[in-house]
Short mmCIF file of C-alpha atoms and ligand atoms in Angstrom, two decimals:
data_model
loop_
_atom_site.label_atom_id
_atom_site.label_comp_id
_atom_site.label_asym_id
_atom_site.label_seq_id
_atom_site.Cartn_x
_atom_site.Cartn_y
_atom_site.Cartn_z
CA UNK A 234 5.02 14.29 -20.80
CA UNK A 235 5.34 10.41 -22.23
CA UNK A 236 5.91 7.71 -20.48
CA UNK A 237 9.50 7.21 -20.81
CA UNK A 238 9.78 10.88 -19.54
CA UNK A 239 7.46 10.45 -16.47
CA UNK A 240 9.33 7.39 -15.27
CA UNK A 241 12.82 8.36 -15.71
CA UNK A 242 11.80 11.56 -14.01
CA UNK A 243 12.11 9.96 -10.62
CA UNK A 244 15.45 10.32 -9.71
CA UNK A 245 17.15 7.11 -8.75
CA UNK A 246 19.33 7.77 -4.96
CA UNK A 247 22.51 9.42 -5.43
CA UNK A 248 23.44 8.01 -2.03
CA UNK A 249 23.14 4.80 -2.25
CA UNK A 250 21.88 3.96 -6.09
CA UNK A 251 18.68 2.54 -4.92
CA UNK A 252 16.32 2.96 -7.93
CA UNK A 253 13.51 3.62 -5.99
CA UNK A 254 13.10 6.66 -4.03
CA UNK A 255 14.10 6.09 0.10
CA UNK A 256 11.36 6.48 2.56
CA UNK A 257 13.46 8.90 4.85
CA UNK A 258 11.59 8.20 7.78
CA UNK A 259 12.69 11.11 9.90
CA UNK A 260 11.79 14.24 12.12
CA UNK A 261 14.53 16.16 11.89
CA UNK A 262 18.15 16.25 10.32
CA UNK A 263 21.83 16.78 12.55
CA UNK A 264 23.22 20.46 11.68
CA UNK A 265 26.94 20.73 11.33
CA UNK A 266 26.61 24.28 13.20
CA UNK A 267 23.50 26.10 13.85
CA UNK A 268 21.26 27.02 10.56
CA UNK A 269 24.32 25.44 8.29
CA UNK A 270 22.66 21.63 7.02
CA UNK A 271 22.62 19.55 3.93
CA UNK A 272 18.84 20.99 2.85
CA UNK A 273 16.58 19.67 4.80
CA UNK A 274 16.20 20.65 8.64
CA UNK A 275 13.21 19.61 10.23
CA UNK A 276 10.44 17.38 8.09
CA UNK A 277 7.64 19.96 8.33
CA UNK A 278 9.83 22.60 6.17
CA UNK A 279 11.11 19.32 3.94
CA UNK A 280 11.78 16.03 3.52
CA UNK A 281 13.99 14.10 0.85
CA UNK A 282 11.20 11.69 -0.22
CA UNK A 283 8.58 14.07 -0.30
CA UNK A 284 11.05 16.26 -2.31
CA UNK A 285 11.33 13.75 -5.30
CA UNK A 286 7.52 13.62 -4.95
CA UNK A 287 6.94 17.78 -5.13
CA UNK A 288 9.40 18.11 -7.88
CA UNK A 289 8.11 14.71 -10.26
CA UNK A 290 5.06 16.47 -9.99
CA UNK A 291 5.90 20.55 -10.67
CA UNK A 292 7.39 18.21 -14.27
CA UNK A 293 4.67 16.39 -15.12
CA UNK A 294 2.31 19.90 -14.76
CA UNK A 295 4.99 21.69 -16.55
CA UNK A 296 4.86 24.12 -14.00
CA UNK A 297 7.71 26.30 -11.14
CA UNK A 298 6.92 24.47 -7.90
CA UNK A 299 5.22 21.25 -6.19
CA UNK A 300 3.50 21.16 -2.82
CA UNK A 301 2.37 17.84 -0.94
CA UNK A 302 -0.54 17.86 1.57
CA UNK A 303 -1.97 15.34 3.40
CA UNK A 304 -5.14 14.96 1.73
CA UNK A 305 -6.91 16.56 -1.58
CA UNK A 306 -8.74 18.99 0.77
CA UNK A 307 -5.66 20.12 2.41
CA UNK A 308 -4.04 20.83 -0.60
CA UNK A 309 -7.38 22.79 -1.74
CA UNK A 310 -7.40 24.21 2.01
CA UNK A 311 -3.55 26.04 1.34
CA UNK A 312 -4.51 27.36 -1.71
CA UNK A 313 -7.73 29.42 -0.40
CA UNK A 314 -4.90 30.87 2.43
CA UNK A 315 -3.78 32.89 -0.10
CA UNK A 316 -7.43 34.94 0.39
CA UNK A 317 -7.68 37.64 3.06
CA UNK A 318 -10.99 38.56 4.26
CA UNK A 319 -13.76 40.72 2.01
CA UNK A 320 -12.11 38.58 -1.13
CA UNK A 321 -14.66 36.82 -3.61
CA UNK A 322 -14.15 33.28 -5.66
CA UNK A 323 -16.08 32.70 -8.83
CA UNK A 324 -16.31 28.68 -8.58
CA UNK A 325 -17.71 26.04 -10.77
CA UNK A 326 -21.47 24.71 -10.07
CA UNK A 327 -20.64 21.53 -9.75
CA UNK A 328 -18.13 21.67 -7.84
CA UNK A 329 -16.72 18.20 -5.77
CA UNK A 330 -19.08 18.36 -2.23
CA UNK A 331 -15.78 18.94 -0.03
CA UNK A 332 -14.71 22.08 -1.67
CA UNK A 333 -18.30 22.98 -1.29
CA UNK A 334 -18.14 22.28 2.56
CA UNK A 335 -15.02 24.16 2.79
CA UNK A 336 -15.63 26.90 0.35
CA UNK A 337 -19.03 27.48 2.48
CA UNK A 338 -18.63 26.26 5.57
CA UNK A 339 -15.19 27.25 6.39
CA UNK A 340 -14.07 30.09 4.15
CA UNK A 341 -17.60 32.22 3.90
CA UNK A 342 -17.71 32.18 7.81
CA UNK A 343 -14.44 33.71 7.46
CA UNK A 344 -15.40 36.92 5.32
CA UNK A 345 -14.72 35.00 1.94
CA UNK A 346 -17.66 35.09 -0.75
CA UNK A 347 -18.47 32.49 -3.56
CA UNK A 348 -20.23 32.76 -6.34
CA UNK A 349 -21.26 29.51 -7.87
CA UNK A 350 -21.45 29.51 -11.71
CA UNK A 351 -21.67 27.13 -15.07
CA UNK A 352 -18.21 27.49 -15.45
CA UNK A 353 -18.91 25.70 -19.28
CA UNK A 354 -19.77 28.72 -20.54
CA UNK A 355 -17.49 31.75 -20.45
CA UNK A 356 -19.66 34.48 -20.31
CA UNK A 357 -21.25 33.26 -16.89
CA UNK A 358 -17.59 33.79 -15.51
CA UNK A 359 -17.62 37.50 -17.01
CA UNK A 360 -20.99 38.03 -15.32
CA UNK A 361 -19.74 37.02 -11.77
CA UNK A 362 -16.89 38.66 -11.38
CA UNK A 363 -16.52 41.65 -9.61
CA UNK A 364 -13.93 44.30 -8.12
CA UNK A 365 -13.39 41.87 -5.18
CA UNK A 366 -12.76 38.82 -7.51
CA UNK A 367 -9.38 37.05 -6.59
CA UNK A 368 -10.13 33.29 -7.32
CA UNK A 369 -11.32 31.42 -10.24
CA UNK A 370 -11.71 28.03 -9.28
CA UNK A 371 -12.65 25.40 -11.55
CA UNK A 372 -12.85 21.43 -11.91
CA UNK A 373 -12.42 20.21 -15.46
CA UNK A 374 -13.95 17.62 -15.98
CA UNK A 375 -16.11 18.55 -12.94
CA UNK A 376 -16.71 15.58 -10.36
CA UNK A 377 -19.85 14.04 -10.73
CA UNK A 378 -21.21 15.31 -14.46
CA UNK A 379 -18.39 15.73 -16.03
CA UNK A 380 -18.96 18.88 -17.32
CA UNK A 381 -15.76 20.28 -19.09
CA UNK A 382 -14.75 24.42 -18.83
CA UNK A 383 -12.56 26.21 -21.45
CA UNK A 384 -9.51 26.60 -19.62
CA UNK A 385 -7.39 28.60 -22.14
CA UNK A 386 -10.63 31.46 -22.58
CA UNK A 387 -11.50 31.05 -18.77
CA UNK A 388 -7.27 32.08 -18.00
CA UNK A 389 -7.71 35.40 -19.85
CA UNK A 390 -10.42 36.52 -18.32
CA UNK A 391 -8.79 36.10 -15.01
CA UNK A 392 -5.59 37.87 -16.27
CA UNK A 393 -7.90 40.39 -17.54
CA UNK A 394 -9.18 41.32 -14.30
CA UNK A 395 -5.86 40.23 -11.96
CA UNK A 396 -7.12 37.14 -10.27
CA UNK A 397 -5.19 33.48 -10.18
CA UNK A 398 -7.41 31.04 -12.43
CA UNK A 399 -6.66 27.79 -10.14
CA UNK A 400 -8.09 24.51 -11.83
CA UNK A 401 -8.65 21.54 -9.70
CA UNK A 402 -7.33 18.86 -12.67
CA UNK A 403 -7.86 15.42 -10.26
CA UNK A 404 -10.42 14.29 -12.99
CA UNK A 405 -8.08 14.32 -16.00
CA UNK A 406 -4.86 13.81 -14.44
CA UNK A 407 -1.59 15.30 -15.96
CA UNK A 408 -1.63 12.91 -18.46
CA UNK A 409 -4.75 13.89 -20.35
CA UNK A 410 -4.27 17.96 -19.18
CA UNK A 411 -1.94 20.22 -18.16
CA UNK A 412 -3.87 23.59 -16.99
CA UNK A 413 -0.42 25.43 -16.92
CA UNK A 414 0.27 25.62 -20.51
CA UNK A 415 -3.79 26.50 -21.05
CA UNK A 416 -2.62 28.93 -18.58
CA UNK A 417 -3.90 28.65 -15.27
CA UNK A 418 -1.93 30.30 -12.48
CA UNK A 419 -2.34 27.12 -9.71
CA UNK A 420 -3.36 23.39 -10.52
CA UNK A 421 -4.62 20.99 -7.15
CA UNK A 422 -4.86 17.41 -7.65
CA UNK A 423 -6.44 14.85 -5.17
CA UNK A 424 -3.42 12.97 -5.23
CA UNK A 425 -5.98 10.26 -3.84
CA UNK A 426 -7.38 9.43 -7.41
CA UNK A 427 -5.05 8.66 -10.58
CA UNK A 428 -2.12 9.89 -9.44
CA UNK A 429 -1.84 7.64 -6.53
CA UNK A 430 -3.89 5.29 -8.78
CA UNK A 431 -4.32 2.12 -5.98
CA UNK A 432 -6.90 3.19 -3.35
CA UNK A 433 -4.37 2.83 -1.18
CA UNK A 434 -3.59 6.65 0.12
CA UNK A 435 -5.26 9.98 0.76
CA UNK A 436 -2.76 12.95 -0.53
CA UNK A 437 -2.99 16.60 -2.37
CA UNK A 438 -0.84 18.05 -4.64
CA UNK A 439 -0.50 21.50 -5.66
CA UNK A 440 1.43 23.24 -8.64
CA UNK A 441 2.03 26.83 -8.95
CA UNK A 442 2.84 27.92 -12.30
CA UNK A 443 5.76 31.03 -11.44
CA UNK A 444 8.09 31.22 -8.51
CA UNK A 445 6.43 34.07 -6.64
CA UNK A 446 3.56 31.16 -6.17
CA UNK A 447 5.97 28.81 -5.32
CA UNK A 448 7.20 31.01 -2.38
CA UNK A 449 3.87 32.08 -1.58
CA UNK A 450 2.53 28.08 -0.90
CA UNK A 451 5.87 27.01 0.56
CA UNK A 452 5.13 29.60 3.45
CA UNK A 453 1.59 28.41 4.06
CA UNK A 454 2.82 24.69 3.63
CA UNK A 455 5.24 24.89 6.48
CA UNK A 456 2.69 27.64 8.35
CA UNK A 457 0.30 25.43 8.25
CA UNK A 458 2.05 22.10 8.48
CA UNK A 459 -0.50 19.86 6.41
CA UNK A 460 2.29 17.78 4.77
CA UNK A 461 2.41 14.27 3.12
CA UNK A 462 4.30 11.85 5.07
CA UNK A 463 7.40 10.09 4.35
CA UNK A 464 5.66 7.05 3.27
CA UNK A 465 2.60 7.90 1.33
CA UNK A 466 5.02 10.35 -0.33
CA UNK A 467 6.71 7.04 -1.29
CA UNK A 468 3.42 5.55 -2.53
CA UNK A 469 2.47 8.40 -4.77
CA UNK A 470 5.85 8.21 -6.63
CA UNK A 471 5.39 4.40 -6.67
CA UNK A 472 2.05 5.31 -8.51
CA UNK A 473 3.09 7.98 -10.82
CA UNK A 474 5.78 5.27 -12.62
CA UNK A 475 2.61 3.64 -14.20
CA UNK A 476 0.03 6.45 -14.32
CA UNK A 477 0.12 7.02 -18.27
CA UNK A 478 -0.23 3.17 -18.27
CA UNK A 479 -3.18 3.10 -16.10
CA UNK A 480 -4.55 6.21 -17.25
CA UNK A 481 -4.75 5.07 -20.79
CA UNK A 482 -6.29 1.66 -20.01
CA UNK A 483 -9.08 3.69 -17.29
CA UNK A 484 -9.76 5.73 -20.63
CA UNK A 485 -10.51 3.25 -22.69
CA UNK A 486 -12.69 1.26 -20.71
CA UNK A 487 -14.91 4.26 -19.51
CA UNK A 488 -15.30 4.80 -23.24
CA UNK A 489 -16.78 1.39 -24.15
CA UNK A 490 -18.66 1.73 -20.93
CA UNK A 491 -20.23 5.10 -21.98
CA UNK A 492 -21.48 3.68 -25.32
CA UNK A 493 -22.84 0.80 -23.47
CA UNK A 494 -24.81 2.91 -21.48
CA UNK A 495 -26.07 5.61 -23.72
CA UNK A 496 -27.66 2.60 -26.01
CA UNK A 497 -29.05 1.14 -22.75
CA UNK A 498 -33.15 1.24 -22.21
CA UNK A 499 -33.14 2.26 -18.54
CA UNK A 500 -30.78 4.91 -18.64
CA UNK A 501 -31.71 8.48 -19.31
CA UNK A 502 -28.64 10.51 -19.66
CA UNK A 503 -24.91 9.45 -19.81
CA UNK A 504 -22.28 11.77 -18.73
CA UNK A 505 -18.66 10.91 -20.60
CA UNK A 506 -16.64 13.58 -22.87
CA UNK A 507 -15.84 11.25 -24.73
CA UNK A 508 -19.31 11.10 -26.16
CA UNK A 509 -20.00 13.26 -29.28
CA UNK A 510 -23.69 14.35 -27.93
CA UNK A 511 -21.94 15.47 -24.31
CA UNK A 512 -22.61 19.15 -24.18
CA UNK A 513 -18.81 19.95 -24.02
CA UNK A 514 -17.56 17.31 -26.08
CA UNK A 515 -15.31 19.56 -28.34
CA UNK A 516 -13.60 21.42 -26.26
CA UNK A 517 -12.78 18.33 -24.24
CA UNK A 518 -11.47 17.09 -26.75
CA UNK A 519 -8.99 19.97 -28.11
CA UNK A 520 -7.77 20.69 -24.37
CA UNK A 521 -7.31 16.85 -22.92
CA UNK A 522 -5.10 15.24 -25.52
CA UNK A 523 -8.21 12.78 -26.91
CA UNK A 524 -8.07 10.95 -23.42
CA UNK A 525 -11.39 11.71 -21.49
CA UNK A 526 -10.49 9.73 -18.24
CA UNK A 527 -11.76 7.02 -16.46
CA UNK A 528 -14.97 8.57 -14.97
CA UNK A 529 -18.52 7.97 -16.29
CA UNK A 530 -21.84 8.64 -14.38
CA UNK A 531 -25.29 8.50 -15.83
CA UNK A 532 -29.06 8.59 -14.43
CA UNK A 533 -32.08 5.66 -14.69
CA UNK A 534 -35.19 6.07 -16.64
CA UNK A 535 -36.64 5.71 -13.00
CA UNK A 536 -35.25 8.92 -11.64
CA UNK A 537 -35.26 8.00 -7.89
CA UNK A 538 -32.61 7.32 -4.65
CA UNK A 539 -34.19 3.94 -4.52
CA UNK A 540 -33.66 3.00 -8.09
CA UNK A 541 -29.52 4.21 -7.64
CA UNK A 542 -29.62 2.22 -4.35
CA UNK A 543 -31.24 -0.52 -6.23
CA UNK A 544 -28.37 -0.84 -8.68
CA UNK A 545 -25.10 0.56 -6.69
CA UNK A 546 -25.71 -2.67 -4.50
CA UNK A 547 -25.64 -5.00 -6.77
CA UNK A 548 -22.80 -4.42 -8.67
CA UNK A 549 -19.48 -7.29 -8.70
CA UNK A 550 -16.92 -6.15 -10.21
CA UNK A 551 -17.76 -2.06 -9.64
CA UNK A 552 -17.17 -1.55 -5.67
CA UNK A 553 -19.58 0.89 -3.92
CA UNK A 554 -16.93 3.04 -2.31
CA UNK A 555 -16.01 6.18 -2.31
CA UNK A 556 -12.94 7.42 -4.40
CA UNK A 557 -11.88 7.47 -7.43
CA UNK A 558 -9.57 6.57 -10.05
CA UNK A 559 -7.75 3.58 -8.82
CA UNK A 560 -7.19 0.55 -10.55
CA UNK A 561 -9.96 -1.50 -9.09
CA UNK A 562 -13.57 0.06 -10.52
CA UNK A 563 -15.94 1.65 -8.25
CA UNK A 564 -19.13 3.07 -8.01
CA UNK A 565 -20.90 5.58 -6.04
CA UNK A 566 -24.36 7.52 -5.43
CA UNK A 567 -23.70 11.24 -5.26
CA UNK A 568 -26.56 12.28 -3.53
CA UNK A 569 -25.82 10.56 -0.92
CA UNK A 570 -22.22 9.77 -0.60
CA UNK A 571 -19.79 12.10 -2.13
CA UNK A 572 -22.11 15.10 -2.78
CA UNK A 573 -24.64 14.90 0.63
CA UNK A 574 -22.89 18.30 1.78
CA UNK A 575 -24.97 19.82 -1.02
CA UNK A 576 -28.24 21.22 -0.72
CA UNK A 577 -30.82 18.72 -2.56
CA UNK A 578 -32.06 22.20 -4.91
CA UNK A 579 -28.24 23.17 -5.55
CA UNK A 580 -27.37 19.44 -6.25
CA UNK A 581 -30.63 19.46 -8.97
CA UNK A 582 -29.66 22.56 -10.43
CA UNK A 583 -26.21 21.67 -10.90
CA UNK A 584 -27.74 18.19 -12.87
CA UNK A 585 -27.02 15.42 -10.05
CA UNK A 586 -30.09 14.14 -10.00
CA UNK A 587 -31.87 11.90 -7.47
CA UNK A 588 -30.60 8.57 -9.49
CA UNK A 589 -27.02 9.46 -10.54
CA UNK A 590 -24.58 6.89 -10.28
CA UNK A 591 -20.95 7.75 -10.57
CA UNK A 592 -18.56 5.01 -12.55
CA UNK A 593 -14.47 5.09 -12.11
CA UNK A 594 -13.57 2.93 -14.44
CA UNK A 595 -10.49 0.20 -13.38
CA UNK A 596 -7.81 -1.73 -15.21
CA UNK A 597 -10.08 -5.13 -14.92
CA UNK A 598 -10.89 -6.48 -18.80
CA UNK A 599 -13.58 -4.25 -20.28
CA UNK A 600 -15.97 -7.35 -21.31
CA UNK A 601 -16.27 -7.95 -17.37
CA UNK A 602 -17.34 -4.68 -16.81
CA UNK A 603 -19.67 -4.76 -18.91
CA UNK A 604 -21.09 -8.47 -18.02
CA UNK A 605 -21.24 -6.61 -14.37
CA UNK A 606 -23.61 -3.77 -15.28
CA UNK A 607 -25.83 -5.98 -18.03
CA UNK A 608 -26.54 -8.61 -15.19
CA UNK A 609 -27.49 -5.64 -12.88
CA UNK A 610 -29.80 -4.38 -15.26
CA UNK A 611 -31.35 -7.69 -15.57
CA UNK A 612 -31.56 -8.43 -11.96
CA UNK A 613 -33.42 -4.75 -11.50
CA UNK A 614 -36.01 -5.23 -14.57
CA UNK A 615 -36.48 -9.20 -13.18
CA UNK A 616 -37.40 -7.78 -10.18
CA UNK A 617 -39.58 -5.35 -11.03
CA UNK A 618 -41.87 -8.13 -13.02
CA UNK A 619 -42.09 -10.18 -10.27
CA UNK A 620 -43.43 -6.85 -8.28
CA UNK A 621 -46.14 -6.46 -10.92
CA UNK A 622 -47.04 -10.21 -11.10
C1 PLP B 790 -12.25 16.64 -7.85
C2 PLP B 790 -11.81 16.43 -6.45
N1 PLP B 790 -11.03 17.34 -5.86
C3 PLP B 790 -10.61 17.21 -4.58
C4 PLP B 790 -10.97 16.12 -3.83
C5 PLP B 790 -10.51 16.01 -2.39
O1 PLP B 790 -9.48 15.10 -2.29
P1 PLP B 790 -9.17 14.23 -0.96
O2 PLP B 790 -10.31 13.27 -0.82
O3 PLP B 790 -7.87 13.59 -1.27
O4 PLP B 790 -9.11 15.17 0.18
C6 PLP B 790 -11.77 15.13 -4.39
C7 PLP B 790 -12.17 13.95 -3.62
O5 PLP B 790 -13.00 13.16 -4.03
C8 PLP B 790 -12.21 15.29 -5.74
O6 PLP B 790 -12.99 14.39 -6.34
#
């Protein structure tokens, strides 16, 4: 969807002519007679503003339905209630730590098995499924390496053997990739990251691609009850009028980033699709319009948590936070911030190594960016003479 259609989109209100969405800041809604009511009842089932929010976003997935949950997880959390006991997933390696924590944690104590696989290439999917397979649950670009599945080749193989591919598409956003027309059968966003694009709300989107979906997540939503409010449900339209605008900018800065970096001394490995040696580099490129988002990460020479600590605190400009995707740059450690649910040998073999540091990539002017991570560098290798003097 372009820009011009994302924006107009978002309806304008037909009460009033307000051309922003209302925050209807309500609990329930007056019935004319028992049952008989203008839509909306009580604001677990629905809610007007969330409404604009759930159906902007079903558009800009090109899919049946939207669903919004209070957080990424939540959102992650309804879609695994569509499992029953005895059912398997066949998940991606490298999957983000809080899907790990649930996936394990949560869903395995509750007679649900998951087999972790490289996702990136096809045939590992083929080898893990089995009779009991009803999930295939990817992350593309996976959070923190970046590492980039064949969504389109991955989707027939799940029709093949009657299980819903469901892609977790938070890292590319709609603008870059739309998992629906590759088609995947259920997309989940961290509405947290681009989409609410500010830092300035948690929220979790879901989009089911056909209508017996859509009924199927509207029960759990209101079963459940793990809705967006009112007013972050205002935020995340607020955000979605300049998400292609953001987007595009985040894109282009991670890629001058990435170059800086993979020409850089102390770094060993760069992760960015955007790169032409990245491992999955083609097929990024056919499937996410040319745009390979905002996110870079990359490991030091000197392959230690001390080294990452080292440089993560000593950043300007880059924020050590967690989070992603909003439109001041941040920068984390993995291994111990967003993926410390993982077991140190799963995090290795999945390649987030002791040093990894994770870039999001803001709106700030590139050359700044850039001045920020050259003067860290500096300050490090300065350092480290004095130590030997
Ligand atoms: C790829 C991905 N999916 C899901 C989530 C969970 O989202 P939330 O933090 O909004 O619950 C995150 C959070 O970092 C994420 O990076």
């Amino acid at each position: 969807m372009n820009a011009t259609k994302i924006i107009h989109s978002i309806p304008s209100d037909p009460l009033t002519g307000a051309i922003s969405v209302p925050v209807y800041q309500t609990s329930t809604f007056i019935q004319e007679a028992p049952g008989v009511n203008r839509g909306f009842d009580y604001a677990r089932s629905n809610n007007p503003t969330r409404k604009v929010l759930e159906d902007v976003v079903a558009k800009l997935e090109g899919g049946h339905g939207g669903f919004a949950f209070a957080t990424g997880l939540a959102a992650i959390d309804s879609v695994l209630k569509l499992l029953s006991s005895g059912d398997e997933i066949v998940a991606v390696d490298d999957i983000y730590g809080g899907a790990y924590r649930l996936f394990t944690h949560v869903y395995e104590k509750l007679g649900v098995k998951v087999n972790y696989v490289d996702t990136t290439d096809v045939e590992n999917v083929v080898d893990a499924i089995t009779t009991k397979t009803k999930l295939i649950w990817i992350e593309s670009p996976t959070n923190p390496t970046l590492k980039v599945s064949d969504i389109a080749a991955i989707s027939k193989i799940a029709k093949s053997v009657d299980a819903l591919l469901v892609v977790d598409n938070t890292f590319a956003s709609p603008i870059a990739q739309n998992p629906i027309e590759l088609g995947a059968d259920i997309i989940i966003h961290s509405g947290t990251k681009y989409i609410g694009g500010h830092s300035d709300l948690v929220a979790g989107l879901v989009v089911t691609a056909s209508e017996e979906l859509s009924e199927k997540l509207k029960f759990i939503q209101n079963a459940s009850g793990g809705v967006l409010g009112p007013w972050d449900c205002f935020l995340t339209i607020r955000g979605i009028e300049t998400l292609d605008l953001r987007f595009k900018k985040q894109c282009e800065n991670a890629d001058v980033v990435a170059n800086f970096l993979n020409s850089h001394d102390a770094v060993s490995e760069v992760h960015f699709p955007g790169l032409e040696t990245h491992k999955n580099h083609k097929i990024a490129k056919k499937q996410q319009n040319g745009l390979f988002g905002g996110i870079v990460s990359f490991s030091l020479k000197e392959d230690t948590v001390e080294a990452a600590v080292d440089f993560v605190t000593n950043t300007q400009f880059f924020k050590l936070a967690e989070s992603l995707g909003g439109v001041k740059s941040l920068l984390c450690h993995p291994a111990q911030m967003t993926h410390a649910s993982i077991p140190r040998e799963i995090r290795l073999k999945s390649g987030i190594k002791d040093s990894l540091i994770r870039l999001s990539c803001g709106v700030e002017n590139v050359e700044d960016l850039i001045s920020d991570l050259t003067r860290v560098f500096e300050l490090i290798e300065t350092n480290k003479a004095a130590l030997i003097i």
